[in-house]
Coordinates of C-alpha atoms and ligand atoms in Angstrom, one line a residue:
X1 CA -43.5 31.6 20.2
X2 CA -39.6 32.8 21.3
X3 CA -39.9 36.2 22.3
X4 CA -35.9 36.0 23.3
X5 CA -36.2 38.9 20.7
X6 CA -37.6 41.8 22.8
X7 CA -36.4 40.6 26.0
X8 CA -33.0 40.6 24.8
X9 CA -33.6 44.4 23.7
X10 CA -34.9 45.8 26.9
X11 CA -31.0 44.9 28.6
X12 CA -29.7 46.9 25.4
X13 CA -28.1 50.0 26.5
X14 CA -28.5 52.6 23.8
X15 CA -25.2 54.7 23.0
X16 CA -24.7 57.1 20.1
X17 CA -23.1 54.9 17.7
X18 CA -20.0 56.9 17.4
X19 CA -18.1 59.3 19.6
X20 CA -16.6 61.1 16.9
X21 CA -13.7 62.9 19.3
X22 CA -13.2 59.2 20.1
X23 CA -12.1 59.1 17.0
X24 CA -9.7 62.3 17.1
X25 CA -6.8 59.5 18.1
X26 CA -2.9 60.7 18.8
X27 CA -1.6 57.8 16.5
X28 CA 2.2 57.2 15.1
X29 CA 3.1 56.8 12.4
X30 CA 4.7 53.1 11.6
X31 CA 8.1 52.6 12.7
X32 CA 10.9 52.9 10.0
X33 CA 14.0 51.0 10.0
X34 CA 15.8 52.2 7.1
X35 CA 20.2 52.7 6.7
X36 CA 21.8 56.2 7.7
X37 CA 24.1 58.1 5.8
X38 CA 27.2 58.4 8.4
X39 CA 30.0 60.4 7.7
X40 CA 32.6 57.3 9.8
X41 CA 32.5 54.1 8.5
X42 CA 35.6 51.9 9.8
X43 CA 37.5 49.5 7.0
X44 CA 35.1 46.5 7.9
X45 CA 32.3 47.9 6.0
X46 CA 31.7 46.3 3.0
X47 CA 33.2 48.3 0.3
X48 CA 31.6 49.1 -3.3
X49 CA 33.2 50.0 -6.2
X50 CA 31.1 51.2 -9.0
X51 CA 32.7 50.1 -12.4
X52 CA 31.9 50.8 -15.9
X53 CA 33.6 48.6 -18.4
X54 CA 36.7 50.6 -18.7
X55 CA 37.6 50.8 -14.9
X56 CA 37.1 47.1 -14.5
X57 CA 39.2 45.9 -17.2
X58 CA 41.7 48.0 -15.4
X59 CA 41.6 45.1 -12.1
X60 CA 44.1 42.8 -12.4
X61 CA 42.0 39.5 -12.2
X62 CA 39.3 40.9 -14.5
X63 CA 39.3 38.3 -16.8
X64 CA 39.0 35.8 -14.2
X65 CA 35.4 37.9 -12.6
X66 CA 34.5 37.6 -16.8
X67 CA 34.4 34.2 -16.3
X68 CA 31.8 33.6 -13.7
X69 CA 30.0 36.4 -15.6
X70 CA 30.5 39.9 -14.5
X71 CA 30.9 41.9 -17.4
X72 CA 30.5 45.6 -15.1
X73 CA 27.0 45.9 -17.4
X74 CA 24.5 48.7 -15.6
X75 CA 22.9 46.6 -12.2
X76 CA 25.3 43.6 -12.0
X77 CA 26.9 42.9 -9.0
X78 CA 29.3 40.5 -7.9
X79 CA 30.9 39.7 -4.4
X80 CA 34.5 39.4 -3.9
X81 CA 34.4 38.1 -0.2
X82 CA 38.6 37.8 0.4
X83 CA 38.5 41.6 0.2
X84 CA 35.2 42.3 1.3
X85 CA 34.3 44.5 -1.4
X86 CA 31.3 44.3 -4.2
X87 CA 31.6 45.5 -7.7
X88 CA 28.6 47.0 -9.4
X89 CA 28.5 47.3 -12.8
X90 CA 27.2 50.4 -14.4
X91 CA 28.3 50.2 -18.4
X92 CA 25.1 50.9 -19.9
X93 CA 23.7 50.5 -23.1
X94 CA 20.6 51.6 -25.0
X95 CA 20.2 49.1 -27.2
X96 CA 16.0 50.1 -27.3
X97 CA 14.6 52.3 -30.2
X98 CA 11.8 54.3 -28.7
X99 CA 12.8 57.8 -27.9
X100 CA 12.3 56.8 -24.0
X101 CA 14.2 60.3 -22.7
X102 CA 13.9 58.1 -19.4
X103 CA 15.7 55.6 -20.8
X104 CA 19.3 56.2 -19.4
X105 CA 21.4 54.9 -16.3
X106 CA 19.8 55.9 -13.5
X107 CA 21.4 56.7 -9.9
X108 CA 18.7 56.3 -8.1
X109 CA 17.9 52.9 -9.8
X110 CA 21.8 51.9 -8.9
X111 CA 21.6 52.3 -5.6
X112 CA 18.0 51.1 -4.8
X113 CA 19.7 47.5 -7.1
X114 CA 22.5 47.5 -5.4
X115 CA 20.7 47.1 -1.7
X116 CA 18.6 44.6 -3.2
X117 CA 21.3 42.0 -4.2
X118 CA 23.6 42.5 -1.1
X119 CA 24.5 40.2 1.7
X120 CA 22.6 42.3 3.3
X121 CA 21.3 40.8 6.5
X122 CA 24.5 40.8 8.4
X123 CA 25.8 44.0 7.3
X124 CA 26.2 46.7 9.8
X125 CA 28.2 48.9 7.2
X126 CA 28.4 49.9 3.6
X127 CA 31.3 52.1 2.1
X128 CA 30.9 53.4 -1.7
X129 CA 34.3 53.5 -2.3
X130 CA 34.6 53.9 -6.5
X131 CA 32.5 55.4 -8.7
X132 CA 33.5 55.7 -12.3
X133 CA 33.7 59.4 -13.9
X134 CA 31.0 59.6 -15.6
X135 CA 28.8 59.3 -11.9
X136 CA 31.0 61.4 -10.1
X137 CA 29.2 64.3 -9.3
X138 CA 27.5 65.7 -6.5
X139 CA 23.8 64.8 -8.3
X140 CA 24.5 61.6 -9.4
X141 CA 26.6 60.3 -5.7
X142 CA 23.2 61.8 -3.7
X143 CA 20.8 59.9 -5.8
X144 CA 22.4 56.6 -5.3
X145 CA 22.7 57.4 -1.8
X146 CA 18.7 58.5 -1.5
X147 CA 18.0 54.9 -3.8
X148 CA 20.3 53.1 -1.6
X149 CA 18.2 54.2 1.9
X150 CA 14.9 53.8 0.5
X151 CA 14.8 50.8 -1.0
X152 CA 16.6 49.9 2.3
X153 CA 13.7 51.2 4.2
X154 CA 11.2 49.5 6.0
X155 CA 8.2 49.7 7.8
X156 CA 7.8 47.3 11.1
X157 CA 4.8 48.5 12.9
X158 CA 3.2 45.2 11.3
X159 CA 6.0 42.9 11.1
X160 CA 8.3 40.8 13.4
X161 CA 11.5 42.8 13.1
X162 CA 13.9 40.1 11.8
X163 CA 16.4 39.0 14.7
X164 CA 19.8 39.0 12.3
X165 CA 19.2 42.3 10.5
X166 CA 21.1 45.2 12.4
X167 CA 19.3 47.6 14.5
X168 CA 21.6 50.8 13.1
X169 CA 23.0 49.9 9.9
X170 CA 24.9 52.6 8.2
X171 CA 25.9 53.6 4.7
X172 CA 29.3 55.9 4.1
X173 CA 31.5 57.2 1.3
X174 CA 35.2 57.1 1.7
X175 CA 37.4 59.6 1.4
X176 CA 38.3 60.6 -1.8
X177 CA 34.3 60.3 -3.0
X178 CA 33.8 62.7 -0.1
X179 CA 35.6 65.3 -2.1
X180 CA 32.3 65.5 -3.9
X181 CA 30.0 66.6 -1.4
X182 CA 29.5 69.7 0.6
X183 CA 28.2 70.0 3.8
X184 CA 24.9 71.2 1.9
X185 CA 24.9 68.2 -0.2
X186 CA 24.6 66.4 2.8
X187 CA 22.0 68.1 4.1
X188 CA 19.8 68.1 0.8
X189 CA 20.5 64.4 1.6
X190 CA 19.0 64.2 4.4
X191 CA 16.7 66.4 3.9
X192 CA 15.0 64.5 1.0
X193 CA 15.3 61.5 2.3
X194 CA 13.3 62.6 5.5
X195 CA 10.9 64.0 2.9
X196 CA 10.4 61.0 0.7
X197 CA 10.5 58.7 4.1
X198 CA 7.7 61.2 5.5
X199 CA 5.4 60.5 2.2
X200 CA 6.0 57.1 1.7
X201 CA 4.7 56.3 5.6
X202 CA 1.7 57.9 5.3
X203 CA 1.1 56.2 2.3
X204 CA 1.6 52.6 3.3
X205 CA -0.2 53.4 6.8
X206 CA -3.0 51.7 7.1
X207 CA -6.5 53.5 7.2
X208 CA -6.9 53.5 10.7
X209 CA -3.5 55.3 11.2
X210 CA -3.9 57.6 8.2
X211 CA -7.6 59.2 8.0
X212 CA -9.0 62.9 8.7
X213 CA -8.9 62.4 12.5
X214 CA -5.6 61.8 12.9
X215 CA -4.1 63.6 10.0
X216 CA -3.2 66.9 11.7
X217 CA -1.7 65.5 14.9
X218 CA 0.4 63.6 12.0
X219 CA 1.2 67.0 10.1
X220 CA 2.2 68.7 13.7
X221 CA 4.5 65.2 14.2
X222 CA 5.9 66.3 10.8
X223 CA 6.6 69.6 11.5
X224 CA 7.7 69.9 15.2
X225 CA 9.7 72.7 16.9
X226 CA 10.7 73.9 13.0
X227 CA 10.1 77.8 13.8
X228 CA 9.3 79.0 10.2
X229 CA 6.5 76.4 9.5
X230 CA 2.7 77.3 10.9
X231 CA -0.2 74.8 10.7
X232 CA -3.8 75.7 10.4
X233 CA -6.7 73.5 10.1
X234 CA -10.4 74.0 9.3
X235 CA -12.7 71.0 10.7
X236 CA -15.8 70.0 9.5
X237 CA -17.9 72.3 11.3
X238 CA -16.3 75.3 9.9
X239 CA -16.0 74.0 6.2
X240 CA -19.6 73.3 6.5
X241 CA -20.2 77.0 7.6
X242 CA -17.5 78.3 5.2
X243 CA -19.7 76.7 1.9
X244 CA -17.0 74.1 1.0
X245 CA -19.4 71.6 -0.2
X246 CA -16.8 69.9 -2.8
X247 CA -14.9 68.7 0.4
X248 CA -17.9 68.3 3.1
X249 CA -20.2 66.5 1.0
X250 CA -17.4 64.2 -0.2
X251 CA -16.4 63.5 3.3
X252 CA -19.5 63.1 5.2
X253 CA -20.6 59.5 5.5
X254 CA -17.6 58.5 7.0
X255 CA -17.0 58.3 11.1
X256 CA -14.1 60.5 10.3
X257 CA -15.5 64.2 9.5
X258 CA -13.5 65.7 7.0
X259 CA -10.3 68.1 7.6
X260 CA -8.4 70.9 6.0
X261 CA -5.2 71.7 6.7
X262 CA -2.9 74.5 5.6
X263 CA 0.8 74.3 6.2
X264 CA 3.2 77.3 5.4
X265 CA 7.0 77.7 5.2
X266 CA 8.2 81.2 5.4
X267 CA 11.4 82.0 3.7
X268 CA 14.1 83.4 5.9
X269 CA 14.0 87.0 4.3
X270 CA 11.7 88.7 2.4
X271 CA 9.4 86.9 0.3
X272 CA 9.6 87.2 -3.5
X273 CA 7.5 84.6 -4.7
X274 CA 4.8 82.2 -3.4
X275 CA 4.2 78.4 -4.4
X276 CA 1.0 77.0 -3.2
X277 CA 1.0 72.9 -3.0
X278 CA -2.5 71.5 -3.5
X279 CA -2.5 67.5 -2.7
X280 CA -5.6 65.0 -3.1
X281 CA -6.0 63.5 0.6
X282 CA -8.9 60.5 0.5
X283 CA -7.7 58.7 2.8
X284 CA -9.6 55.9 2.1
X285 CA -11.6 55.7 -1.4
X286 CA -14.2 53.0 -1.6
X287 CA -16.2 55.0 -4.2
X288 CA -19.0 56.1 -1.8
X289 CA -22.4 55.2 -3.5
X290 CA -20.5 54.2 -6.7
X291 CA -18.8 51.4 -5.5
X292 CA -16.0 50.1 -6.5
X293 CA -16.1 46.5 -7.9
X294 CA -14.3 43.8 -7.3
X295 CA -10.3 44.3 -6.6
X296 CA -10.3 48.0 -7.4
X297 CA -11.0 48.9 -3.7
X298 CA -8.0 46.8 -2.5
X299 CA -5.0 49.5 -2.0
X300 CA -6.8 52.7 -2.2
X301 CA -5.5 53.6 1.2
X302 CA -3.2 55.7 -1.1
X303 CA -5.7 57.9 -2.4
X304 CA -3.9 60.4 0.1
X305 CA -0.5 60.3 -2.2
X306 CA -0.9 63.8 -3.2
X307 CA -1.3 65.1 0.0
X308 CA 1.5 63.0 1.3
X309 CA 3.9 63.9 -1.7
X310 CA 3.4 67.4 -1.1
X311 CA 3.5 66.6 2.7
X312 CA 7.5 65.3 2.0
X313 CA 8.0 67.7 -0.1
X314 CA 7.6 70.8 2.2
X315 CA 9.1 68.5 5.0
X316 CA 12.3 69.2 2.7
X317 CA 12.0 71.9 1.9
X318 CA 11.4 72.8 5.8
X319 CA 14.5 71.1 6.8
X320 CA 17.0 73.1 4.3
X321 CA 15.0 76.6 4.4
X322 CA 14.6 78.6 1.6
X323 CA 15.6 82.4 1.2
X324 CA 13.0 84.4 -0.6
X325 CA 9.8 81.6 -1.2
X326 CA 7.2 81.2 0.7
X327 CA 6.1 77.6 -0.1
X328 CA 1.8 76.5 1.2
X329 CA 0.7 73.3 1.3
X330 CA -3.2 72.6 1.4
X331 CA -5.1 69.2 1.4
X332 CA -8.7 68.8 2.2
X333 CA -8.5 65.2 3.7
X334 CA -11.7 62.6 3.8
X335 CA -12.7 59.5 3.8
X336 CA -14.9 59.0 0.8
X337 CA -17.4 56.1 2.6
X338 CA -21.1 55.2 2.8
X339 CA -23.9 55.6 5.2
X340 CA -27.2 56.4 5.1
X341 CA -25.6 60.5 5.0
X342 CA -23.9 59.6 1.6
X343 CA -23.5 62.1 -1.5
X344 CA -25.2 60.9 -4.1
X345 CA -25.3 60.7 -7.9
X346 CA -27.8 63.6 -8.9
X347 CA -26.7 65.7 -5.8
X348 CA -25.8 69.4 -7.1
X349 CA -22.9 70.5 -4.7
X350 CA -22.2 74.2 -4.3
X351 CA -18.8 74.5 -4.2
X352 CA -17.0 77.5 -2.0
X353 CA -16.2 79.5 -5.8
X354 CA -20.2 79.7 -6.0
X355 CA -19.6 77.2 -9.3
X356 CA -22.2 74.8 -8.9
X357 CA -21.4 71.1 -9.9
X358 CA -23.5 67.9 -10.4
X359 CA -22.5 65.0 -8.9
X360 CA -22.7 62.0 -11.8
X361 CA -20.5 59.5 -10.4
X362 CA -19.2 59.5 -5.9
X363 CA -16.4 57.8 -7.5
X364 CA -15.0 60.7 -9.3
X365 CA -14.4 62.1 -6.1
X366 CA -11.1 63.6 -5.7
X367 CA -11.7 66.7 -8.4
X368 CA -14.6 67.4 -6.1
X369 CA -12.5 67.8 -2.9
X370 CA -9.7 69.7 -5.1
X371 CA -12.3 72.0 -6.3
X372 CA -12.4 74.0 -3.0
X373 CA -8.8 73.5 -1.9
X374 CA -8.0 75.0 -5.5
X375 CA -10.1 77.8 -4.9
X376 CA -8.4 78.4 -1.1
X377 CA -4.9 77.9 -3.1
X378 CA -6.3 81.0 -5.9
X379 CA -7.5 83.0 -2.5
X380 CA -4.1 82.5 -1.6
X381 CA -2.3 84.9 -4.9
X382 CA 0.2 83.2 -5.4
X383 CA 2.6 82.7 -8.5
X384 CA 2.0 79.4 -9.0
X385 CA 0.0 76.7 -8.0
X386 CA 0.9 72.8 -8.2
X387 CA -1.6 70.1 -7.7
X388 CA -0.5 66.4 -7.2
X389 CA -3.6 64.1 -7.0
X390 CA -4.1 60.3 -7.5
X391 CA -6.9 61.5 -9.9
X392 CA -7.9 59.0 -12.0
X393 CA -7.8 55.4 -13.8
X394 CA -7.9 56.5 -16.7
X395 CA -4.4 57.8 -16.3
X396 CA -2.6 54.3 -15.7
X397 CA -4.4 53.2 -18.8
X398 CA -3.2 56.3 -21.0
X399 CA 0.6 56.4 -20.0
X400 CA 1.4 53.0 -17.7
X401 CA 2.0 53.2 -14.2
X402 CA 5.2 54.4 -14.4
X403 CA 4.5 57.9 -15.3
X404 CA 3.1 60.7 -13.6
X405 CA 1.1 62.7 -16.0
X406 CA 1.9 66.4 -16.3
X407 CA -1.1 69.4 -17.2
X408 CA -1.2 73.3 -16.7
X409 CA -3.1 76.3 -17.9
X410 CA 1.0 78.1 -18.9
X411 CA 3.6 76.4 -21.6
X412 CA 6.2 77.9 -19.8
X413 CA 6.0 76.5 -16.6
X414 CA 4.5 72.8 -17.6
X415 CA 8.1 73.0 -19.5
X416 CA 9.8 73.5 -16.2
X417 CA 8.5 71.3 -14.4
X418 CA 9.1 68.5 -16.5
X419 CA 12.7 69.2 -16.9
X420 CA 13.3 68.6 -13.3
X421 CA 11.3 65.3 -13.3
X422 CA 13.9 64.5 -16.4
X423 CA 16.9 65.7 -14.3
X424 CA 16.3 63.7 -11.7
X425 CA 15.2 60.8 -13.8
X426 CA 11.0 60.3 -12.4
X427 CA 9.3 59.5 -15.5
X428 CA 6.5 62.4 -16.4
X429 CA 4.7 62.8 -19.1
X430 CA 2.9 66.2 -20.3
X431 CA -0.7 65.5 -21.6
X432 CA -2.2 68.6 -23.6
X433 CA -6.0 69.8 -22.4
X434 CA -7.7 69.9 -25.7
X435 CA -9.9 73.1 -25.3
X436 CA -12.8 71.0 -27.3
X437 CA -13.6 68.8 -24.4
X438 CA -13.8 71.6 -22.3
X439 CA -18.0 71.6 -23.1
X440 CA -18.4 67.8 -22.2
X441 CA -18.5 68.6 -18.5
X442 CA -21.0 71.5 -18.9
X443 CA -24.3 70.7 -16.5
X444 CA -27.9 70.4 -17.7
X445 CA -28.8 71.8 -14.3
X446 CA -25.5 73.0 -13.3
X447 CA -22.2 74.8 -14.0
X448 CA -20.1 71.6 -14.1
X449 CA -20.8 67.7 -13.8
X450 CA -18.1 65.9 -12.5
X451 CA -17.5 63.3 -15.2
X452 CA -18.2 63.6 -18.8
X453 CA -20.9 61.4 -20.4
X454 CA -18.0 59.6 -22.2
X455 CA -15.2 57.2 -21.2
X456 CA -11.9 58.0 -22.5
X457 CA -9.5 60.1 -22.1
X458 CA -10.8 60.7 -18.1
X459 CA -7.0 62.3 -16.7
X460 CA -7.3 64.8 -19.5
X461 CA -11.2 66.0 -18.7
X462 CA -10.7 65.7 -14.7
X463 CA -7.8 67.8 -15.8
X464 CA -10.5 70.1 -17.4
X465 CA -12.4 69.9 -14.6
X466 CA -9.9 71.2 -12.2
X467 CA -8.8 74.2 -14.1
X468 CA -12.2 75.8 -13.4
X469 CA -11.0 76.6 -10.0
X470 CA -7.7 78.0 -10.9
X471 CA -9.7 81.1 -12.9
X472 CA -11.2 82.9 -10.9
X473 CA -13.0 84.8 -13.7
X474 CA -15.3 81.5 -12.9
X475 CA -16.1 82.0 -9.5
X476 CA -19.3 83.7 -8.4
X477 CA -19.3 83.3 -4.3
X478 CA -20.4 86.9 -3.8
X479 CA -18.9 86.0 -0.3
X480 CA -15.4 85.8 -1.7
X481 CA -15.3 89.5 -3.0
X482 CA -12.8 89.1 -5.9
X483 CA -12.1 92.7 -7.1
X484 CA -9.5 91.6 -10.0
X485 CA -10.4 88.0 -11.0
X486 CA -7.0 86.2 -11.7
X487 CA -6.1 83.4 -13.5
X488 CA -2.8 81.3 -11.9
X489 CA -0.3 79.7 -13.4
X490 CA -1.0 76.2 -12.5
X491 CA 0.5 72.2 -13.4
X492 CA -1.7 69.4 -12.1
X493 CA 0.5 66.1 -11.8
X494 CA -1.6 63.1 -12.1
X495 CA -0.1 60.5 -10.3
X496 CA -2.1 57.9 -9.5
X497 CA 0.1 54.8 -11.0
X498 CA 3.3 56.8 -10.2
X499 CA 2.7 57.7 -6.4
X500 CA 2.0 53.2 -5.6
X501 CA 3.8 50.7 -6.8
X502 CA 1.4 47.6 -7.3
X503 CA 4.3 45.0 -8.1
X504 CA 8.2 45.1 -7.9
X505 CA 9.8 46.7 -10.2
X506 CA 13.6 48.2 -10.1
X507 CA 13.2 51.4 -8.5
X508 CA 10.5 50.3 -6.0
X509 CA 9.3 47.4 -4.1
X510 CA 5.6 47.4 -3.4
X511 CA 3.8 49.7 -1.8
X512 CA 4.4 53.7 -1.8
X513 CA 7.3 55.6 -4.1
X514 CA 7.8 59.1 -2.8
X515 CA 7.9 59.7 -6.5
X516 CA 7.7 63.4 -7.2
X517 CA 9.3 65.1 -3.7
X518 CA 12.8 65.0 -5.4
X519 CA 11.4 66.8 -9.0
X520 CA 9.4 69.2 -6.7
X521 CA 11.9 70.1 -4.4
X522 CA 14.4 70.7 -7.0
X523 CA 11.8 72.8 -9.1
X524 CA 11.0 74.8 -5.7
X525 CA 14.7 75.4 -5.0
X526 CA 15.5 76.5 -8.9
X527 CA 12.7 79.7 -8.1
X528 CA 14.3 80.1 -4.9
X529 CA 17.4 80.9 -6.1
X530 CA 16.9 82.3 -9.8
X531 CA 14.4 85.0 -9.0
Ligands
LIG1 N1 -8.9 57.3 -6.7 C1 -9.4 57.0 -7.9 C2 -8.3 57.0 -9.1 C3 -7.3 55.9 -8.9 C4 -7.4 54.7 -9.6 C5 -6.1 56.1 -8.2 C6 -6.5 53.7 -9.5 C7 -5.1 55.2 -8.1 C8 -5.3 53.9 -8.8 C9 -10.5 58.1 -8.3 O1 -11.1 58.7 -7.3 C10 -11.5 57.3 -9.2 O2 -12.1 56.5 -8.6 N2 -11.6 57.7 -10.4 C11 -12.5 57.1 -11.3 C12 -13.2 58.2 -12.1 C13 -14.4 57.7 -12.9 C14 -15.5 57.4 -11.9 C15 -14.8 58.7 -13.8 C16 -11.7 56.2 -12.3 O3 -10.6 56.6 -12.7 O4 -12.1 55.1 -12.5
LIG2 ZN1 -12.8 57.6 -6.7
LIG3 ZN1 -10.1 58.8 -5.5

């Protein structure tokens, strides 16, 4: 009989299977290669006039440029190489009849186009040199800019840099465009683009790179030497001690144990209001016990894109300082996995606001994880909180990927908010919370169960869902000692077709957006400086 079986075991050396501070690694994030905004460019950059119809029937060989087809319409280019100069058509017309308030030239769409259709390869240097008067304004010059840089951005970690393409290109305005910009324009350049650069990495890391052991050397990376940011961070033992079941038993059959982190700006003088950024960080969602069939596991790496859009978002916001807000970001990150520890469906969680909830499906994990973070965020009193979470399917089936979807508990500020996605042109879409669902995730043996026993409609009651932890009326932790039970004014942002981009489209190539940090950051800055 071959026994080669139990010899071979004896010679087995028996390790713990995992060294989980083996797992605490000090990673990197990928490397970027992306174009810089310079204020020198010399006269061999390739220049770029902008043109709407009128200005371009104001060239002296326009009729000839008609003739191979240029008609100056919104994201045509052609290349004039005797002067070394592009035009770019802008002339734009809505031709459409649906009342698409999105519908209208876009900046950021320009620039991102025109990157994608240049000569590119060679190019050291790109000069905007025209832009016709209906884009020139300080708004309009810095979104083509930020499209330009990130559609030129890259990440190489993975791939063999490509020998031709320049190691520090540059993009520049001339002189007379300069006119536009201030010194702080520049900076909220370069500020957001840092920000929507920082979120779109740790989006399109991989797994390995992004996960709850190596998230908060990342945030420290993020953060460094800025003296008005702290960084604070709860690990798993503590969250276990502290009661925060919606994020431990999410987070527990994976090798990496989950995290919290909690990052705060403070303003330069006295603080007269306080935002508190809530972000959904799975960093890798394979539906635990539920899993996910076929195909739908395959990029959920960006399950994280809350955390990381409120990650670039305070990264911004960090870089230009504010003056009376102080601005908290808090993510509970985890790795929603499987082992023989795994949550289960029929689990009843405790959750740290003593609201018990019953676990119906591991996928539906994200509200479980937000639950506590929400509840830290109410702890916190602030005047307002904002969630951005890649929270559901159901949400790419309701409104397209292309739009974020936008909830609240407060008319007033859901109204706000959506007026700076319009102004800077990211598609949102508010979704109302009917009250009459509101009963469909009541428990048979708990508060809560975290789906409903019905299908549609799932962004709207995982919006439900959340809003339990924004009133604190709801909680009964006798631990927490609520003397005046509040209820915050709070917007959820559903983002999970906006935040990844599963095909090309014209903003975005595949992969991560940044979507959101722009609309946030110019929300955050319109309290700093109204109130
Ligand atoms: N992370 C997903 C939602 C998601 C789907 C994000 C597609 C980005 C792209 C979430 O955790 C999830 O799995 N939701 C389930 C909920 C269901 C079990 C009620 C869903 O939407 O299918
Ligand atoms: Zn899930
Ligand atoms: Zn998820």
């Amino acid at each position: 009989m071959f026994d080669g079986f139990y010899t071979h075991t004896k010679s087995v050396q028996r390790t713990n299977k995992f060294d989980i501070k083996a797992c605490k690694r000090n990673i990197k994030l990928m490397k970027i290669r992306q174009f810089s905004l310079t204020g020198a460019v010399n006269d061999l950059a390739l220049q770029i006039k902008f043109v709407d119809r009128e200005s371009f029937q104001r060239i002296n060989n326009y009729k000839a440029l008609e003739k191979l087809g240029f008609e100056a319409k919104y994201k045509q280019l052609i290349l004039l190489p005797e002067s070394n100069s592009v035009l770019a058509g802008v002339e734009f017309s809505d031709k459409t009849k649906t009342a698409d308030r999105y519908h209208k030239l876009n900046p950021y769409v320009l620039g991102a186009n025109l990157y994608r259709q240049l000569p590119l390869s060679k190019t050291v240097a790109v000069q905007i040199n025209e832009l016709p008067g209906l884009l020139q304004n300080e708004n309009s010059l810095r979104n083509i800019i930020l499209g330009f840089i990130q559609a030129s951005t890259q990440f190489t970690t993975f791939t063999k840099a490509s020998e031709d393409s320049p190691a520090n290109p540059v993009i520049g305005i001339s002189m007379p465009l300069k006119r536009l910009l201030s010194g702080e324009d520049l900076k909220l350049i370069d500020s957001l683009n840092k920000g929507i650069t920082r979120t779109r990495q740790l989006i399109d890391a991989t797994p390995e790179e992004v996960n709850p052991s190596t998230i908060e050397k990342l945030i420290q990376d993020t953060f460094v030497e800025n003296p008005n940011i702290t960084i604070h961070a709860k690990n798993y033992e503590e969250l276990s001690n502290l009661g925060a079941q919606g994020i431990t038993y999410v987070g527990r059959a994976s090798i990496h144990k989950p995290i919290l982190t909690q990052v705060i700006l403070k303003p330069k003088s006295e603080v007269k209001k306080k935002v508190v950024l809530v972000g959904k960080g799975v960093t890798y969602d394979s539906g635990g016990l539920d899993i996910k069939p076929d195909g739908h596991m395959k990029t959920m790496k960006c399950d994280m894109g809350g955390a990381a859009t409120m990650c670039g978002t305070l990264k911004a916001l960090a870089e230009l300082g504010l003056e009376h807000t102080e601005v908290h970001w808090i993510s509970a990150f985890v790795e929603n996995m499987i082992d023989g520890s795994a949550y289960k469906p029929d689990d009843i969680i405790t959750t740290l606001s003593g609201q018990t909830v019953e676990v119906v499906n591991t996928d539906a994990e994200g509200r479980l994880t937000l639950t506590d973070a929400l509840t830290l965020a109410s702890l916190e009193n602030p005047d307002y909180i904002i969630d951005a979470a890649t929270l559901t399917g159901a949400c790419i089936f309701a409104l397209t990927e292309h739009y974020t979807a936008l909830m609240g508990n407060d008319e007033e500020l859901n109204q706000e908010l959506q007026s700076h996605f319009e102004s800077e042109q990211e598609r949102s879409q508010y979704v109302a919370m009917p009250e009459i669902l509101r009963t469909s995730l009541a428990g048979d043996l708990s508060d809560l169960k975290n789906i409903p026993d019905f299908k549609f409609g799932g962004h709207v009651t995982a919006g439900l869902f959340l809003s339990h932890f924004i009133n604190q009326k709801n909680f009964r932790n006798p631990g927490l000692e609520i003397n005046q039970p509040q209820e915050y004014s709070w917007v959820h942002l559903d983002i999970a077709g906006s935040s990844y981009n599963k095909r090309n489209n014209d903003i975005d190539a595949v992969g991560s957006t940044g979507h959101g940090v722009r609309s946030l950051v110019s929300w955050i800055r319109s309290i700093d400086s109204n109130r």
